[in-house]
Amino acid sequence: AVPPSSPDVDRRFFFAFLAFLAFTGVGTAGPLLLDRMDRRVRSPEDVEWYLGVPVLGVVPHVGGRRAAVRGLGRDQAAEAFRGIRTSVLFAHGSAGPLVLTVSSPGAGDGKSFTVSNLAMAFAELGRRTVVVDADVRRGVQHSRMGMERRPGLTDFLLGETSMDAIVRSTEHPLLHVVPMGVLASNAPELLSSDRMQYLLAELKEEFDVILIDGPPLGAAADPVILGTLAGSMVMVVRSGSTDAGRAEVLLRSLRRFPVRVLGAVLNDIRGGEEAYYYGYLPGYSI
């Protein structure tokens, strides 16, 4: 047999074209597939698309999740909470005291951090504000405000103390806190009691803003009870952490109850496009 002096068919261009199509397909379909697989909330657009609620504000990353409240400064986080305050006032809209339950899809989303700083923002606006720590299993408002856990909400609901004893003053003259109190296994029953309704009625007579720090929606029935008592609710979701699918299911379950979800707060936005577009100009302060 005589070896051929040249190939019968030159397939170099054919294989090069196949390689081009393969890399183009992977480059196009890969990011789309990864985006479909990753259901975590990362931007305000994700919140509105998956959860179907407006974004009331975006909070930048400010360090530890348990940062204490010592008054709002002039940084981007302070301006963020002032913006959230304005959005909440506009969304609430009704006359009389503002009563609001704040919850989140899961633990670690930053709801307690949001409640304490939003309360400070309302107090600095001149509104008499009280924070009710109704997360009666893992409440942290007492540690944020630098006070003892007892006497608190559950002690009052159990009939062991008076209302005057549980409403505590803070460093800001217009900001008060009702800490969680003693750990109670019958929390849903206590939150549904007549004493809880009496407490809220009395607080409405004394304060302009009542912020209820409730447990996560996925943890217990407590936030649904608290949302029904308040009538309005705000959700806190953490960028890069909150599962959008789970949050969507939890929010859908609220539609069976008389709870108006005013919107969501996107917490812990870090550097990137979202921080640039939804942040506040650095250095533009008094």
XYZ file of C-alpha atoms in Angstrom:
286
model
C 0.000 0.000 0.000
C 1.196 3.462 -0.873
C 0.773 6.073 1.918
C -1.218 9.161 0.810
C 0.767 12.313 0.226
C -2.058 14.596 1.536
C -5.221 14.141 3.674
C -8.420 13.285 1.898
C -10.318 16.013 3.839
C -8.921 18.973 5.813
C -10.986 18.970 9.045
C -9.109 21.711 10.900
C -11.663 24.422 10.197
C -14.535 22.055 10.988
C -13.156 21.181 14.432
C -12.312 24.825 15.074
C -15.923 25.751 14.309
C -17.202 23.017 16.645
C -14.915 24.263 19.402
C -16.207 27.816 18.873
C -19.808 26.673 19.155
C -19.042 24.614 22.255
C -17.286 27.440 24.101
C -19.981 29.916 23.069
C -22.738 27.605 24.315
C -21.018 26.958 27.636
C -20.249 30.631 28.077
C -23.882 31.562 27.453
C -25.728 28.728 29.147
C -23.351 28.362 32.093
C -24.110 31.699 33.775
C -27.835 31.268 33.092
C -27.800 27.819 34.659
C -25.835 29.006 37.680
C -28.219 31.918 38.106
C -31.210 29.560 38.037
C -29.569 27.245 40.567
C -28.619 30.087 42.964
C -31.904 31.353 44.458
C -30.289 33.642 47.015
C -31.390 37.282 47.095
C -28.568 39.582 45.982
C -30.125 42.804 44.716
C -33.272 44.938 45.044
C -34.380 43.589 41.682
C -34.249 40.053 43.116
C -36.479 41.120 46.016
C -39.092 42.638 43.753
C -38.950 39.781 41.223
C -39.063 36.819 43.611
C -40.998 38.231 46.568
C -43.285 40.642 44.750
C -42.958 43.409 47.354
C -41.367 46.863 47.053
C -37.922 47.560 48.468
C -38.151 50.082 51.300
C -34.410 50.563 51.538
C -30.966 49.043 51.257
C -28.580 48.780 54.215
C -24.844 48.499 53.514
C -22.529 46.109 55.317
C -21.630 47.665 58.681
C -19.598 44.964 60.422
C -20.891 42.564 63.056
C -24.475 41.380 62.996
C -24.927 42.362 66.643
C -23.773 45.960 66.301
C -25.143 48.019 69.178
C -27.245 51.124 68.773
C -25.529 54.240 70.059
C -27.250 56.896 67.980
C -27.190 57.393 64.248
C -24.096 59.020 62.834
C -23.464 60.605 59.457
C -22.325 57.546 57.548
C -24.046 55.613 54.765
C -25.792 53.216 57.164
C -27.370 56.123 59.050
C -28.637 57.652 55.822
C -29.952 54.251 54.790
C -32.120 54.001 57.908
C -33.358 57.550 57.423
C -34.417 56.551 53.935
C -36.137 53.418 55.265
C -37.905 55.564 57.848
C -39.304 57.787 55.090
C -40.383 54.769 53.031
C -42.142 53.175 55.999
C -44.013 56.380 56.819
C -45.147 56.723 53.211
C -46.129 53.046 52.871
C -47.980 52.966 56.192
C -49.932 56.074 55.370
C -52.668 55.772 57.989
C -53.333 58.274 60.732
C -52.535 57.580 64.357
C -49.594 55.692 65.843
C -47.432 53.634 63.510
C -47.553 50.014 64.658
C -45.277 47.677 62.745
C -44.043 44.107 63.111
C -40.613 43.381 61.663
C -39.737 39.812 60.721
C -37.525 37.888 58.307
C -37.638 34.594 56.409
C -34.944 33.019 58.580
C -32.515 33.566 61.430
C -29.505 35.786 60.845
C -31.123 38.100 58.282
C -30.657 41.156 60.512
C -34.213 41.933 61.637
C -33.255 42.908 65.206
C -30.426 45.092 63.907
C -32.898 46.758 61.548
C -35.508 47.275 64.279
C -33.118 48.913 66.742
C -31.575 51.287 64.204
C -34.915 52.131 62.594
C -36.277 52.919 66.067
C -33.359 55.280 66.657
C -34.091 56.956 63.314
C -37.705 57.564 64.365
C -36.601 58.880 67.763
C -34.208 61.324 66.116
C -37.123 62.521 63.989
C -38.855 63.544 67.208
C -41.274 60.620 67.389
C -41.880 58.917 70.723
C -40.774 55.396 69.872
C -40.882 52.056 71.677
C -39.364 48.732 70.627
C -41.244 45.644 71.807
C -38.992 42.591 71.775
C -41.569 39.907 70.983
C -38.979 37.367 69.857
C -39.628 35.623 73.153
C -37.259 32.753 72.401
C -34.128 34.537 71.179
C -34.709 38.226 71.786
C -31.588 40.418 71.773
C -32.918 43.957 72.112
C -31.977 44.106 75.794
C -28.327 43.457 74.988
C -28.361 45.981 72.152
C -29.728 48.652 74.452
C -27.519 47.711 77.389
C -30.165 46.584 79.884
C -31.353 43.479 81.734
C -33.674 41.004 80.048
C -36.122 40.972 82.987
C -38.640 42.235 83.766
C -39.948 42.194 80.226
C -42.779 41.317 77.891
C -43.388 37.728 78.966
C -43.260 38.688 82.650
C -46.095 41.148 81.994
C -48.070 38.665 79.906
C -47.753 36.103 82.711
C -49.175 38.667 85.140
C -45.999 38.841 87.223
C -45.242 42.552 86.779
C -46.801 45.849 85.742
C -46.589 47.708 82.447
C -44.622 50.560 84.005
C -41.896 48.120 85.046
C -41.288 46.708 81.557
C -41.164 49.920 79.506
C -37.503 50.905 79.897
C -35.827 54.161 78.974
C -32.637 54.334 76.893
C -29.893 56.854 76.233
C -32.208 58.680 73.834
C -35.045 60.429 75.700
C -37.627 59.521 73.029
C -36.637 55.873 72.649
C -37.916 53.139 74.981
C -37.665 49.353 74.951
C -39.770 46.491 76.241
C -37.282 43.579 76.549
C -38.308 39.974 76.021
C -38.486 38.890 79.673
C -38.395 35.345 80.973
C -38.230 32.431 78.528
C -41.699 30.955 78.097
C -42.651 27.728 76.358
C -46.232 28.892 75.754
C -45.215 31.990 73.756
C -47.943 31.775 71.056
C -50.638 31.575 73.710
C -49.159 34.540 75.573
C -48.913 36.662 72.433
C -52.548 35.888 71.619
C -53.761 36.780 75.102
C -55.925 39.708 76.171
C -52.980 41.169 78.100
C -50.998 41.501 74.856
C -53.846 43.400 73.232
C -54.149 45.554 76.343
C -50.404 46.307 76.253
C -50.511 47.438 72.619
C -53.587 49.577 73.292
C -51.807 51.322 76.165
C -48.629 51.794 74.137
C -50.643 53.420 71.347
C -51.813 56.031 73.827
C -48.256 56.863 74.878
C -46.069 56.436 71.780
C -46.085 57.598 68.172
C -44.172 54.591 66.800
C -44.356 50.987 68.031
C -41.877 48.589 66.426
C -42.402 44.918 67.261
C -39.346 42.701 66.835
C -40.875 39.343 65.932
C -39.320 35.924 65.360
C -38.446 34.739 61.837
C -41.415 33.625 59.744
C -39.979 30.180 59.277
C -39.434 29.580 62.993
C -42.901 29.668 64.565
C -46.439 30.986 64.355
C -45.528 33.970 66.528
C -44.773 36.450 63.710
C -48.172 35.787 62.104
C -49.864 36.539 65.423
C -47.799 39.697 65.871
C -48.394 40.797 62.299
C -52.124 40.395 62.774
C -52.028 42.444 65.976
C -49.999 45.217 64.328
C -51.776 45.060 60.980
C -48.578 45.827 59.063
C -45.285 44.015 58.577
C -41.862 44.671 57.077
C -39.586 41.853 55.929
C -35.798 41.946 56.301
C -33.754 39.871 53.860
C -29.968 39.511 53.787
C -28.105 39.916 50.533
C -26.315 36.739 49.479
C -27.920 34.695 52.258
C -31.740 34.687 52.147
C -33.224 31.928 49.991
C -35.643 33.624 47.606
C -37.764 30.529 47.037
C -38.318 29.911 50.738
C -39.019 33.590 51.381
C -41.570 33.606 48.558
C -43.449 30.640 50.050
C -43.480 32.210 53.525
C -44.769 35.520 52.214
C -47.464 33.759 50.212
C -48.707 32.109 53.402
C -49.254 35.555 54.952
C -51.924 36.357 52.383
C -54.398 34.236 54.321
C -54.190 36.628 57.268
C -55.067 40.312 57.720
C -51.429 41.409 57.522
C -50.302 44.155 55.149
C -46.693 43.655 54.042
C -45.391 47.162 53.431
C -42.211 45.974 51.749
C -38.761 44.579 52.364
C -35.436 45.887 53.615
C -32.383 44.472 51.847
C -29.672 44.159 54.459
C -25.897 43.717 54.251
C -25.218 44.966 50.735
C -21.472 44.798 50.159
C -19.225 46.352 47.524
C -20.357 46.030 43.937
C -22.857 47.436 41.506
C -25.753 47.351 43.978
C -23.744 49.235 46.605
C -22.852 51.867 44.007
C -26.349 52.446 42.656
C -28.295 52.080 45.903
C -25.833 53.649 48.323
C -25.381 57.233 49.452
C -22.689 59.656 48.413
C -19.734 59.390 50.821
C -18.575 62.617 52.380
C -21.829 64.430 51.639
C -22.741 65.173 55.255
C -22.880 68.059 57.676
